[in-house]
PDB file of C-alpha atoms in Angstrom:
ATOM      1  CA  UNK A   1      84.382  -6.417  64.436  1.00 62.00           C
ATOM      2  CA  UNK A   2      81.895  -4.508  65.998  1.00 81.00           C
ATOM      3  CA  UNK A   3      78.836  -6.118  68.095  1.00 83.00           C
ATOM      4  CA  UNK A   4      76.203  -4.758  65.704  1.00 84.00           C
ATOM      5  CA  UNK A   5      78.182  -6.372  62.595  1.00 85.00           C
ATOM      6  CA  UNK A   6      78.468  -9.403  64.845  1.00 87.00           C
ATOM      7  CA  UNK A   7      74.639  -9.549  65.614  1.00 87.00           C
ATOM      8  CA  UNK A   8      73.753  -8.636  62.534  1.00 87.00           C
ATOM      9  CA  UNK A   9      75.064 -11.869  60.984  1.00 89.00           C
ATOM     10  CA  UNK A  10      73.678 -13.723  63.996  1.00 89.00           C
ATOM     11  CA  UNK A  11      70.426 -12.545  63.385  1.00 89.00           C
ATOM     12  CA  UNK A  12      71.033 -13.992  60.118  1.00 89.00           C
ATOM     13  CA  UNK A  13      71.933 -17.265  60.909  1.00 89.00           C
ATOM     14  CA  UNK A  14      69.136 -17.305  63.632  1.00 88.00           C
ATOM     15  CA  UNK A  15      66.917 -16.873  60.995  1.00 85.00           C
ATOM     16  CA  UNK A  16      67.911 -19.426  58.225  1.00 87.00           C
ATOM     17  CA  UNK A  17      69.239 -22.020  60.678  1.00 87.00           C
ATOM     18  CA  UNK A  18      72.309 -22.399  59.054  1.00 87.00           C
ATOM     19  CA  UNK A  19      75.944 -20.838  58.693  1.00 89.00           C
ATOM     20  CA  UNK A  20      76.542 -22.002  54.975  1.00 88.00           C
ATOM     21  CA  UNK A  21      73.327 -20.359  54.229  1.00 87.00           C
ATOM     22  CA  UNK A  22      73.902 -17.626  56.062  1.00 88.00           C
ATOM     23  CA  UNK A  23      77.335 -16.702  54.682  1.00 89.00           C
ATOM     24  CA  UNK A  24      76.070 -17.244  50.833  1.00 88.00           C
ATOM     25  CA  UNK A  25      73.649 -15.117  51.424  1.00 86.00           C
ATOM     26  CA  UNK A  26      75.364 -12.268  53.326  1.00 85.00           C
ATOM     27  CA  UNK A  27      78.260 -13.181  50.786  1.00 87.00           C
ATOM     28  CA  UNK A  28      80.801 -14.280  53.352  1.00 89.00           C
ATOM     29  CA  UNK A  29      83.162 -16.704  53.969  1.00 91.00           C
ATOM     30  CA  UNK A  30      81.521 -19.570  56.379  1.00 90.00           C
ATOM     31  CA  UNK A  31      84.687 -18.928  59.061  1.00 90.00           C
ATOM     32  CA  UNK A  32      83.708 -15.489  58.809  1.00 90.00           C
ATOM     33  CA  UNK A  33      80.421 -15.874  60.170  1.00 90.00           C
ATOM     34  CA  UNK A  34      81.159 -18.758  62.545  1.00 89.00           C
ATOM     35  CA  UNK A  35      83.948 -16.373  64.419  1.00 90.00           C
ATOM     36  CA  UNK A  36      81.421 -13.452  64.453  1.00 89.00           C
ATOM     37  CA  UNK A  37      78.743 -15.621  66.019  1.00 89.00           C
ATOM     38  CA  UNK A  38      81.341 -16.705  68.922  1.00 90.00           C
ATOM     39  CA  UNK A  39      82.439 -13.233  69.292  1.00 90.00           C
ATOM     40  CA  UNK A  40      78.936 -12.050  69.861  1.00 88.00           C
ATOM     41  CA  UNK A  41      78.807 -15.001  72.196  1.00 88.00           C
ATOM     42  CA  UNK A  42      81.932 -13.874  73.588  1.00 89.00           C
ATOM     43  CA  UNK A  43      81.026 -10.474  74.180  1.00 88.00           C
ATOM     44  CA  UNK A  44      77.855 -11.162  75.808  1.00 88.00           C
ATOM     45  CA  UNK A  45      78.896 -14.069  77.885  1.00 90.00           C
ATOM     46  CA  UNK A  46      76.165 -16.573  77.124  1.00 90.00           C
ATOM     47  CA  UNK A  47      76.010 -19.425  74.250  1.00 91.00           C
ATOM     48  CA  UNK A  48      73.421 -18.220  71.662  1.00 90.00           C
ATOM     49  CA  UNK A  49      73.028 -21.331  69.110  1.00 90.00           C
ATOM     50  CA  UNK A  50      72.871 -25.173  69.995  1.00 88.00           C
ATOM     51  CA  UNK A  51      75.046 -26.253  66.669  1.00 82.00           C
ATOM     52  CA  UNK A  52      75.050 -29.966  65.553  1.00 75.00           C
ATOM     53  CA  UNK A  53      75.976 -31.646  62.260  1.00 68.00           C
ATOM     54  CA  UNK A  54      72.449 -31.634  61.061  1.00 73.00           C
ATOM     55  CA  UNK A  55      70.524 -28.145  62.506  1.00 79.00           C
ATOM     56  CA  UNK A  56      71.053 -24.776  64.400  1.00 85.00           C
ATOM     57  CA  UNK A  57      69.321 -24.169  67.035  1.00 87.00           C
ATOM     58  CA  UNK A  58      68.946 -21.161  68.786  1.00 89.00           C
ATOM     59  CA  UNK A  59      69.228 -21.555  72.499  1.00 89.00           C
ATOM     60  CA  UNK A  60      66.622 -19.994  75.219  1.00 88.00           C
ATOM     61  CA  UNK A  61      68.986 -16.744  76.015  1.00 88.00           C
ATOM     62  CA  UNK A  62      69.924 -16.901  72.153  1.00 88.00           C
ATOM     63  CA  UNK A  63      66.072 -16.266  71.365  1.00 87.00           C
ATOM     64  CA  UNK A  64      66.247 -13.496  73.724  1.00 85.00           C
ATOM     65  CA  UNK A  65      68.968 -11.942  72.059  1.00 87.00           C
ATOM     66  CA  UNK A  66      67.689 -12.586  68.936  1.00 86.00           C
ATOM     67  CA  UNK A  67      64.606 -10.716  69.465  1.00 78.00           C
ATOM     68  CA  UNK A  68      66.460  -7.441  71.334  1.00 80.00           C
ATOM     69  CA  UNK A  69      68.921  -7.654  68.098  1.00 82.00           C
ATOM     70  CA  UNK A  70      65.889  -7.081  65.932  1.00 75.00           C
ATOM     71  CA  UNK A  71      65.486  -3.810  67.358  1.00 70.00           C
ATOM     72  CA  UNK A  72      68.869  -2.736  67.753  1.00 76.00           C
ATOM     73  CA  UNK A  73      69.721  -3.226  64.508  1.00 76.00           C
ATOM     74  CA  UNK A  74      66.821  -1.729  63.255  1.00 70.00           C
ATOM     75  CA  UNK A  75      67.299   1.713  65.433  1.00 68.00           C
ATOM     76  CA  UNK A  76      70.925   1.351  64.573  1.00 74.00           C
ATOM     77  CA  UNK A  77      69.604   1.691  60.505  1.00 68.00           C
ATOM     78  CA  UNK A  78      67.464   4.165  61.652  1.00 64.00           C
ATOM     79  CA  UNK A  79      70.131   6.363  63.628  1.00 69.00           C
ATOM     80  CA  UNK A  80      72.290   6.080  60.433  1.00 66.00           C
ATOM     81  CA  UNK A  81      70.045   7.830  58.301  1.00 62.00           C
ATOM     82  CA  UNK A  82      68.251  10.594  60.843  1.00 60.00           C
ATOM     83  CA  UNK A  83      70.037  13.095  59.774  1.00 61.00           C
ATOM     84  CA  UNK A  84      69.899  12.263  56.015  1.00 55.00           C
ATOM     85  CA  UNK A  85      66.622  13.676  55.066  1.00 51.00           C
ATOM     86  CA  UNK A  86      67.516  13.626  51.052  1.00 53.00           C
ATOM     87  CA  UNK A  87      65.973  10.468  49.682  1.00 46.00           C
ATOM     88  CA  UNK A  88      68.965   9.975  47.515  1.00 46.00           C
ATOM     89  CA  UNK A  89      70.758   9.674  51.291  1.00 65.00           C
ATOM     90  CA  UNK A  90      69.195   6.063  51.441  1.00 75.00           C
ATOM     91  CA  UNK A  91      71.151   3.479  51.320  1.00 75.00           C
ATOM     92  CA  UNK A  92      71.735  -0.356  51.672  1.00 76.00           C
ATOM     93  CA  UNK A  93      69.919  -3.220  50.329  1.00 80.00           C
ATOM     94  CA  UNK A  94      66.254  -4.312  50.102  1.00 85.00           C
ATOM     95  CA  UNK A  95      65.227  -7.607  49.439  1.00 88.00           C
ATOM     96  CA  UNK A  96      61.450  -7.724  48.245  1.00 93.00           C
ATOM     97  CA  UNK A  97      59.188 -10.198  46.789  1.00 93.00           C
ATOM     98  CA  UNK A  98      56.205 -10.088  44.699  1.00 92.00           C
ATOM     99  CA  UNK A  99      54.001 -11.999  42.269  1.00 88.00           C
ATOM    100  CA  UNK A 100      55.327 -12.555  38.658  1.00 85.00           C
ATOM    101  CA  UNK A 101      52.751 -10.370  36.946  1.00 82.00           C
ATOM    102  CA  UNK A 102      52.708  -7.397  39.281  1.00 86.00           C
ATOM    103  CA  UNK A 103      56.537  -7.373  39.154  1.00 90.00           C
ATOM    104  CA  UNK A 104      56.876  -7.664  35.043  1.00 86.00           C
ATOM    105  CA  UNK A 105      53.239  -5.360  34.278  1.00 83.00           C
ATOM    106  CA  UNK A 106      53.609  -2.860  37.347  1.00 88.00           C
ATOM    107  CA  UNK A 107      56.710  -2.583  39.613  1.00 93.00           C
ATOM    108  CA  UNK A 108      59.607  -3.154  37.463  1.00 95.00           C
ATOM    109  CA  UNK A 109      58.482  -0.809  34.862  1.00 95.00           C
ATOM    110  CA  UNK A 110      58.091   2.060  37.058  1.00 95.00           C
ATOM    111  CA  UNK A 111      61.538   1.032  38.941  1.00 96.00           C
ATOM    112  CA  UNK A 112      63.979   3.474  36.905  1.00 96.00           C
ATOM    113  CA  UNK A 113      62.780   6.338  38.196  1.00 94.00           C
ATOM    114  CA  UNK A 114      62.593   5.405  42.020  1.00 94.00           C
ATOM    115  CA  UNK A 115      66.364   3.819  41.502  1.00 93.00           C
ATOM    116  CA  UNK A 116      67.503   7.296  40.060  1.00 92.00           C
ATOM    117  CA  UNK A 117      65.669   9.197  43.197  1.00 90.00           C
ATOM    118  CA  UNK A 118      67.645   6.744  45.378  1.00 89.00           C
ATOM    119  CA  UNK A 119      71.097   6.029  43.515  1.00 88.00           C
ATOM    120  CA  UNK A 120      72.485   4.512  46.547  1.00 83.00           C
ATOM    121  CA  UNK A 121      69.915   1.845  47.160  1.00 86.00           C
ATOM    122  CA  UNK A 122      70.427  -1.812  46.053  1.00 86.00           C
ATOM    123  CA  UNK A 123      67.196  -3.659  45.304  1.00 91.00           C
ATOM    124  CA  UNK A 124      67.002  -7.721  45.333  1.00 90.00           C
ATOM    125  CA  UNK A 125      63.630  -8.407  43.565  1.00 93.00           C
ATOM    126  CA  UNK A 126      62.199 -11.782  43.889  1.00 91.00           C
ATOM    127  CA  UNK A 127      59.213 -13.193  42.118  1.00 87.00           C
ATOM    128  CA  UNK A 128      57.812 -16.387  42.514  1.00 79.00           C
ATOM    129  CA  UNK A 129      55.045 -18.217  42.626  1.00 72.00           C
ATOM    130  CA  UNK A 130      55.472 -20.199  46.041  1.00 76.00           C
ATOM    131  CA  UNK A 131      55.079 -17.760  48.861  1.00 79.00           C
ATOM    132  CA  UNK A 132      58.109 -16.959  50.439  1.00 80.00           C
ATOM    133  CA  UNK A 133      59.386 -17.476  54.197  1.00 81.00           C
ATOM    134  CA  UNK A 134      59.501 -13.322  54.700  1.00 83.00           C
ATOM    135  CA  UNK A 135      61.555 -13.940  57.999  1.00 76.00           C
ATOM    136  CA  UNK A 136      63.944 -17.006  57.107  1.00 75.00           C
ATOM    137  CA  UNK A 137      64.607 -16.116  53.694  1.00 79.00           C
ATOM    138  CA  UNK A 138      65.686 -12.486  54.768  1.00 77.00           C
ATOM    139  CA  UNK A 139      62.980 -10.519  53.107  1.00 85.00           C
ATOM    140  CA  UNK A 140      62.100  -7.057  54.263  1.00 87.00           C
ATOM    141  CA  UNK A 141      58.724  -6.957  53.153  1.00 92.00           C
ATOM    142  CA  UNK A 142      56.767  -9.122  50.426  1.00 92.00           C
ATOM    143  CA  UNK A 143      53.665  -8.053  48.163  1.00 92.00           C
ATOM    144  CA  UNK A 144      51.234 -10.515  48.651  1.00 89.00           C
ATOM    145  CA  UNK A 145      47.863 -11.298  46.513  1.00 86.00           C
ATOM    146  CA  UNK A 146      45.050 -13.060  48.226  1.00 82.00           C
ATOM    147  CA  UNK A 147      43.790 -13.734  52.016  1.00 81.00           C
ATOM    148  CA  UNK A 148      46.596 -14.074  54.178  1.00 79.00           C
ATOM    149  CA  UNK A 149      46.892 -17.158  57.008  1.00 74.00           C
ATOM    150  CA  UNK A 150      47.185 -15.582  60.630  1.00 63.00           C
ATOM    151  CA  UNK A 151      50.989 -14.726  61.658  1.00 72.00           C
ATOM    152  CA  UNK A 152      52.842 -12.683  63.728  1.00 75.00           C
ATOM    153  CA  UNK A 153      53.667 -10.740  60.270  1.00 83.00           C
ATOM    154  CA  UNK A 154      52.324  -7.460  60.080  1.00 86.00           C
ATOM    155  CA  UNK A 155      50.130  -6.880  57.061  1.00 88.00           C
ATOM    156  CA  UNK A 156      49.164  -2.868  55.833  1.00 90.00           C
ATOM    157  CA  UNK A 157      46.226  -3.970  53.148  1.00 91.00           C
ATOM    158  CA  UNK A 158      46.263  -2.209  49.853  1.00 91.00           C
ATOM    159  CA  UNK A 159      42.658  -3.033  48.314  1.00 89.00           C
ATOM    160  CA  UNK A 160      41.750  -5.972  46.129  1.00 90.00           C
ATOM    161  CA  UNK A 161      41.848  -6.946  42.643  1.00 88.00           C
ATOM    162  CA  UNK A 162      38.653  -7.535  40.654  1.00 90.00           C
ATOM    163  CA  UNK A 163      38.592 -10.895  39.614  1.00 92.00           C
ATOM    164  CA  UNK A 164      37.249 -11.806  35.666  1.00 94.00           C
ATOM    165  CA  UNK A 165      36.637 -15.127  33.505  1.00 96.00           C
ATOM    166  CA  UNK A 166      38.381 -14.864  30.797  1.00 97.00           C
ATOM    167  CA  UNK A 167      38.555 -17.490  27.368  1.00 96.00           C
ATOM    168  CA  UNK A 168      40.570 -16.765  23.888  1.00 96.00           C
ATOM    169  CA  UNK A 169      38.118 -16.679  20.664  1.00 97.00           C
ATOM    170  CA  UNK A 170      39.134 -19.749  19.445  1.00 95.00           C
ATOM    171  CA  UNK A 171      38.156 -21.786  22.553  1.00 95.00           C
ATOM    172  CA  UNK A 172      35.156 -20.012  21.988  1.00 95.00           C
ATOM    173  CA  UNK A 173      34.115 -20.549  18.848  1.00 95.00           C
ATOM    174  CA  UNK A 174      34.768 -24.501  19.453  1.00 93.00           C
ATOM    175  CA  UNK A 175      32.892 -24.584  22.432  1.00 93.00           C
ATOM    176  CA  UNK A 176      30.468 -21.625  22.303  1.00 93.00           C
ATOM    177  CA  UNK A 177      30.007 -19.186  24.756  1.00 95.00           C
ATOM    178  CA  UNK A 178      28.731 -19.555  27.714  1.00 94.00           C
ATOM    179  CA  UNK A 179      25.509 -17.318  29.257  1.00 93.00           C
ATOM    180  CA  UNK A 180      24.442 -18.777  32.237  1.00 92.00           C
ATOM    181  CA  UNK A 181      26.399 -21.329  35.028  1.00 93.00           C
ATOM    182  CA  UNK A 182      24.415 -24.133  33.721  1.00 92.00           C
ATOM    183  CA  UNK A 183      26.008 -23.713  30.299  1.00 93.00           C
ATOM    184  CA  UNK A 184      29.412 -24.682  32.122  1.00 91.00           C
ATOM    185  CA  UNK A 185      28.446 -28.255  31.836  1.00 90.00           C
ATOM    186  CA  UNK A 186      29.649 -28.433  28.156  1.00 91.00           C
ATOM    187  CA  UNK A 187      32.697 -26.333  29.009  1.00 93.00           C
ATOM    188  CA  UNK A 188      36.478 -26.461  30.349  1.00 92.00           C
ATOM    189  CA  UNK A 189      38.670 -24.939  33.247  1.00 94.00           C
ATOM    190  CA  UNK A 190      42.354 -24.666  33.577  1.00 94.00           C
ATOM    191  CA  UNK A 191      42.822 -24.888  36.978  1.00 92.00           C
ATOM    192  CA  UNK A 192      45.532 -23.361  39.251  1.00 89.00           C
ATOM    193  CA  UNK A 193      47.088 -25.047  42.282  1.00 85.00           C
ATOM    194  CA  UNK A 194      50.368 -24.166  43.853  1.00 77.00           C
ATOM    195  CA  UNK A 195      51.430 -27.195  44.479  1.00 76.00           C
ATOM    196  CA  UNK A 196      50.620 -29.908  41.494  1.00 79.00           C
ATOM    197  CA  UNK A 197      49.131 -32.575  43.196  1.00 74.00           C
ATOM    198  CA  UNK A 198      46.322 -30.865  45.476  1.00 76.00           C
ATOM    199  CA  UNK A 199      42.651 -30.491  44.693  1.00 79.00           C
ATOM    200  CA  UNK A 200      41.344 -28.108  42.558  1.00 79.00           C
ATOM    201  CA  UNK A 201      39.010 -25.588  43.544  1.00 82.00           C
ATOM    202  CA  UNK A 202      36.755 -25.520  40.317  1.00 89.00           C
ATOM    203  CA  UNK A 203      34.521 -22.328  39.039  1.00 92.00           C
ATOM    204  CA  UNK A 204      34.382 -19.596  41.684  1.00 92.00           C
ATOM    205  CA  UNK A 205      31.571 -16.975  41.863  1.00 92.00           C
ATOM    206  CA  UNK A 206      29.750 -14.794  44.415  1.00 89.00           C
ATOM    207  CA  UNK A 207      26.110 -14.530  44.496  1.00 86.00           C
ATOM    208  CA  UNK A 208      24.453 -10.561  45.375  1.00 80.00           C
ATOM    209  CA  UNK A 209      24.321 -11.317  49.744  1.00 82.00           C
ATOM    210  CA  UNK A 210      28.384 -11.693  49.069  1.00 81.00           C
ATOM    211  CA  UNK A 211      28.047 -15.673  49.410  1.00 86.00           C
ATOM    212  CA  UNK A 212      30.996 -17.640  47.425  1.00 89.00           C
ATOM    213  CA  UNK A 213      30.049 -20.638  45.314  1.00 90.00           C
ATOM    214  CA  UNK A 214      32.438 -23.259  43.974  1.00 90.00           C
ATOM    215  CA  UNK A 215      31.255 -25.198  41.054  1.00 90.00           C
ATOM    216  CA  UNK A 216      33.216 -28.271  40.349  1.00 89.00           C
ATOM    217  CA  UNK A 217      34.234 -28.280  36.374  1.00 88.00           C
ATOM    218  CA  UNK A 218      36.220 -30.408  34.190  1.00 81.00           C
ATOM    219  CA  UNK A 219      39.684 -29.451  33.334  1.00 83.00           C
ATOM    220  CA  UNK A 220      42.114 -31.354  30.738  1.00 79.00           C
ATOM    221  CA  UNK A 221      45.218 -29.015  32.194  1.00 90.00           C
ATOM    222  CA  UNK A 222      46.187 -28.299  35.526  1.00 92.00           C
ATOM    223  CA  UNK A 223      49.391 -25.571  35.929  1.00 91.00           C
ATOM    224  CA  UNK A 224      50.906 -24.400  38.940  1.00 87.00           C
ATOM    225  CA  UNK A 225      52.314 -20.892  37.658  1.00 85.00           C
ATOM    226  CA  UNK A 226      50.806 -17.587  36.517  1.00 86.00           C
ATOM    227  CA  UNK A 227      52.821 -17.600  33.256  1.00 87.00           C
ATOM    228  CA  UNK A 228      51.702 -20.900  32.221  1.00 91.00           C
ATOM    229  CA  UNK A 229      48.076 -20.355  33.388  1.00 91.00           C
ATOM    230  CA  UNK A 230      47.837 -17.026  31.501  1.00 92.00           C
ATOM    231  CA  UNK A 231      49.562 -18.993  28.414  1.00 94.00           C
ATOM    232  CA  UNK A 232      47.108 -21.597  28.957  1.00 94.00           C
ATOM    233  CA  UNK A 233      44.128 -19.599  28.569  1.00 95.00           C
ATOM    234  CA  UNK A 234      45.796 -17.704  25.346  1.00 95.00           C
ATOM    235  CA  UNK A 235      46.345 -20.997  23.760  1.00 95.00           C
ATOM    236  CA  UNK A 236      42.433 -21.735  24.060  1.00 95.00           C
ATOM    237  CA  UNK A 237      42.863 -24.797  26.746  1.00 94.00           C
ATOM    238  CA  UNK A 238      39.792 -23.208  28.875  1.00 94.00           C
ATOM    239  CA  UNK A 239      38.253 -20.563  30.816  1.00 95.00           C
ATOM    240  CA  UNK A 240      40.418 -19.072  33.830  1.00 95.00           C
ATOM    241  CA  UNK A 241      39.698 -16.772  36.634  1.00 93.00           C
ATOM    242  CA  UNK A 242      42.049 -14.133  36.840  1.00 91.00           C
ATOM    243  CA  UNK A 243      42.539 -10.416  38.081  1.00 89.00           C
ATOM    244  CA  UNK A 244      41.393  -8.107  35.315  1.00 88.00           C
ATOM    245  CA  UNK A 245      44.461  -5.890  35.449  1.00 82.00           C
ATOM    246  CA  UNK A 246      46.962  -8.482  34.459  1.00 81.00           C
ATOM    247  CA  UNK A 247      44.975  -8.859  31.563  1.00 88.00           C
ATOM    248  CA  UNK A 248      43.861  -5.450  30.430  1.00 87.00           C
ATOM    249  CA  UNK A 249      46.440  -5.766  26.961  1.00 89.00           C
ATOM    250  CA  UNK A 250      45.368  -9.308  26.276  1.00 94.00           C
ATOM    251  CA  UNK A 251      41.328  -7.981  26.759  1.00 93.00           C
ATOM    252  CA  UNK A 252      42.325  -4.717  24.592  1.00 93.00           C
ATOM    253  CA  UNK A 253      43.811  -6.632  21.592  1.00 94.00           C
ATOM    254  CA  UNK A 254      41.011  -9.202  21.730  1.00 95.00           C
ATOM    255  CA  UNK A 255      43.200 -12.046  22.337  1.00 96.00           C
ATOM    256  CA  UNK A 256      41.672 -13.085  25.611  1.00 96.00           C
ATOM    257  CA  UNK A 257      37.260 -12.248  26.280  1.00 96.00           C
ATOM    258  CA  UNK A 258      35.730 -12.115  28.900  1.00 96.00           C
ATOM    259  CA  UNK A 259      32.591 -14.300  29.719  1.00 95.00           C
ATOM    260  CA  UNK A 260      30.037 -14.726  32.310  1.00 94.00           C
ATOM    261  CA  UNK A 261      30.813 -11.081  33.673  1.00 94.00           C
ATOM    262  CA  UNK A 262      27.439 -11.744  36.522  1.00 92.00           C
ATOM    263  CA  UNK A 263      29.614 -14.554  38.150  1.00 93.00           C
ATOM    264  CA  UNK A 264      32.629 -13.902  39.105  1.00 93.00           C
ATOM    265  CA  UNK A 265      34.767 -15.049  41.625  1.00 92.00           C
ATOM    266  CA  UNK A 266      35.439 -12.849  44.968  1.00 90.00           C
ATOM    267  CA  UNK A 267      37.924  -9.709  44.710  1.00 91.00           C
ATOM    268  CA  UNK A 268      41.709 -11.154  45.784  1.00 88.00           C
ATOM    269  CA  UNK A 269      43.224  -8.767  48.328  1.00 91.00           C
ATOM    270  CA  UNK A 270      46.253  -7.223  48.063  1.00 91.00           C
ATOM    271  CA  UNK A 271      48.842  -6.378  50.890  1.00 92.00           C
ATOM    272  CA  UNK A 272      52.592  -5.557  51.534  1.00 93.00           C
ATOM    273  CA  UNK A 273      53.402  -8.030  54.825  1.00 91.00           C
ATOM    274  CA  UNK A 274      56.499  -7.436  56.694  1.00 89.00           C
ATOM    275  CA  UNK A 275      58.167  -8.471  59.781  1.00 83.00           C
ATOM    276  CA  UNK A 276      57.002  -6.880  63.180  1.00 71.00           C
ATOM    277  CA  UNK A 277      59.657  -4.597  64.378  1.00 64.00           C
ATOM    278  CA  UNK A 278      59.808  -1.113  66.716  1.00 58.00           C
ATOM    279  CA  UNK A 279      61.170   0.834  63.548  1.00 63.00           C
ATOM    280  CA  UNK A 280      61.727  -0.333  60.311  1.00 74.00           C
ATOM    281  CA  UNK A 281      64.795   1.225  58.639  1.00 78.00           C
ATOM    282  CA  UNK A 282      64.046   4.474  56.751  1.00 80.00           C
ATOM    283  CA  UNK A 283      64.512   2.331  53.142  1.00 85.00           C
ATOM    284  CA  UNK A 284      62.329   0.027  53.680  1.00 88.00           C
ATOM    285  CA  UNK A 285      59.426   2.595  55.180  1.00 88.00           C
ATOM    286  CA  UNK A 286      59.924   4.692  52.078  1.00 91.00           C
ATOM    287  CA  UNK A 287      59.918   1.796  49.464  1.00 94.00           C
ATOM    288  CA  UNK A 288      56.688   0.388  50.715  1.00 94.00           C
ATOM    289  CA  UNK A 289      55.244   3.830  50.749  1.00 93.00           C
ATOM    290  CA  UNK A 290      56.262   4.086  47.024  1.00 95.00           C
ATOM    291  CA  UNK A 291      54.933   1.072  46.324  1.00 94.00           C
ATOM    292  CA  UNK A 292      51.460   1.656  48.119  1.00 93.00           C
ATOM    293  CA  UNK A 293      51.177   4.629  46.198  1.00 93.00           C
ATOM    294  CA  UNK A 294      52.052   2.730  42.496  1.00 92.00           C
ATOM    295  CA  UNK A 295      49.172  -0.067  43.463  1.00 90.00           C
ATOM    296  CA  UNK A 296      46.638   1.216  45.330  1.00 89.00           C
ATOM    297  CA  UNK A 297      44.971   3.591  42.367  1.00 86.00           C
ATOM    298  CA  UNK A 298      44.802   0.019  40.326  1.00 81.00           C
ATOM    299  CA  UNK A 299      43.275  -1.659  42.725  1.00 79.00           C
ATOM    300  CA  UNK A 300      38.863  -1.605  43.309  1.00 64.00           C
ATOM    301  CA  UNK A 301      39.404  -0.514  46.692  1.00 43.00           C
TER     302      UNK A 301
END
């Protein structure tokens, strides 16, 4: 096995802290993964990983090799595609993650044309409500909606989603239409939290000078997925605060109605996030450029 391939396998083991998980993700026998790491250690003349029955951890030398390996492997990918100027020459696997609504409403419908232009490219598209660990789970890039925590990752801002307050006609018929914030005292909010058990924030709104306020509100239902949040609004279980872009079809069909347009939540920033590398593989660069061109025109800026 060539050193570059051994290093590629070693890097995945280091990221996942597991030989078994790396073997499953790479589609290789565990024995082959272990052998590749041993070959890399023999070639480099140093121990790269501490192995115990419970965990796998980088040695000090292993940490240095891992960081250098990321750059080396990116350079190899770049070199392989250096003289393949045609977009159709892109090949390899792309692993990406994005919110369910964006995937369903926007990205997946546009993918057939992109994949027809790059027939040798394989895409693994994850779409979960939790925030994936980009490095440990082996993602090339992720599309994130919301404010980002400080990290060593690189974020490319695309703009922001305008938020709206929506309720179903049946809910408004039963509870009346709120005209001002004071009216919310007799209304219910469908609460959304990423992890059940966490305290919901309440009704968010931004005043004229940009200050964000949160008004505590009653709610009979708390959900932890965007699909359930949307379904709860359509079922008439309360008011929801959502990005307008994902709800346009419901608004146009009259299944949901906007309320309190003067008191909207702060816009939600949208970003493409990827790991810091000196050179990104061409396939990742091309996909991120396509994704940005697809999404940016639909954001408010």
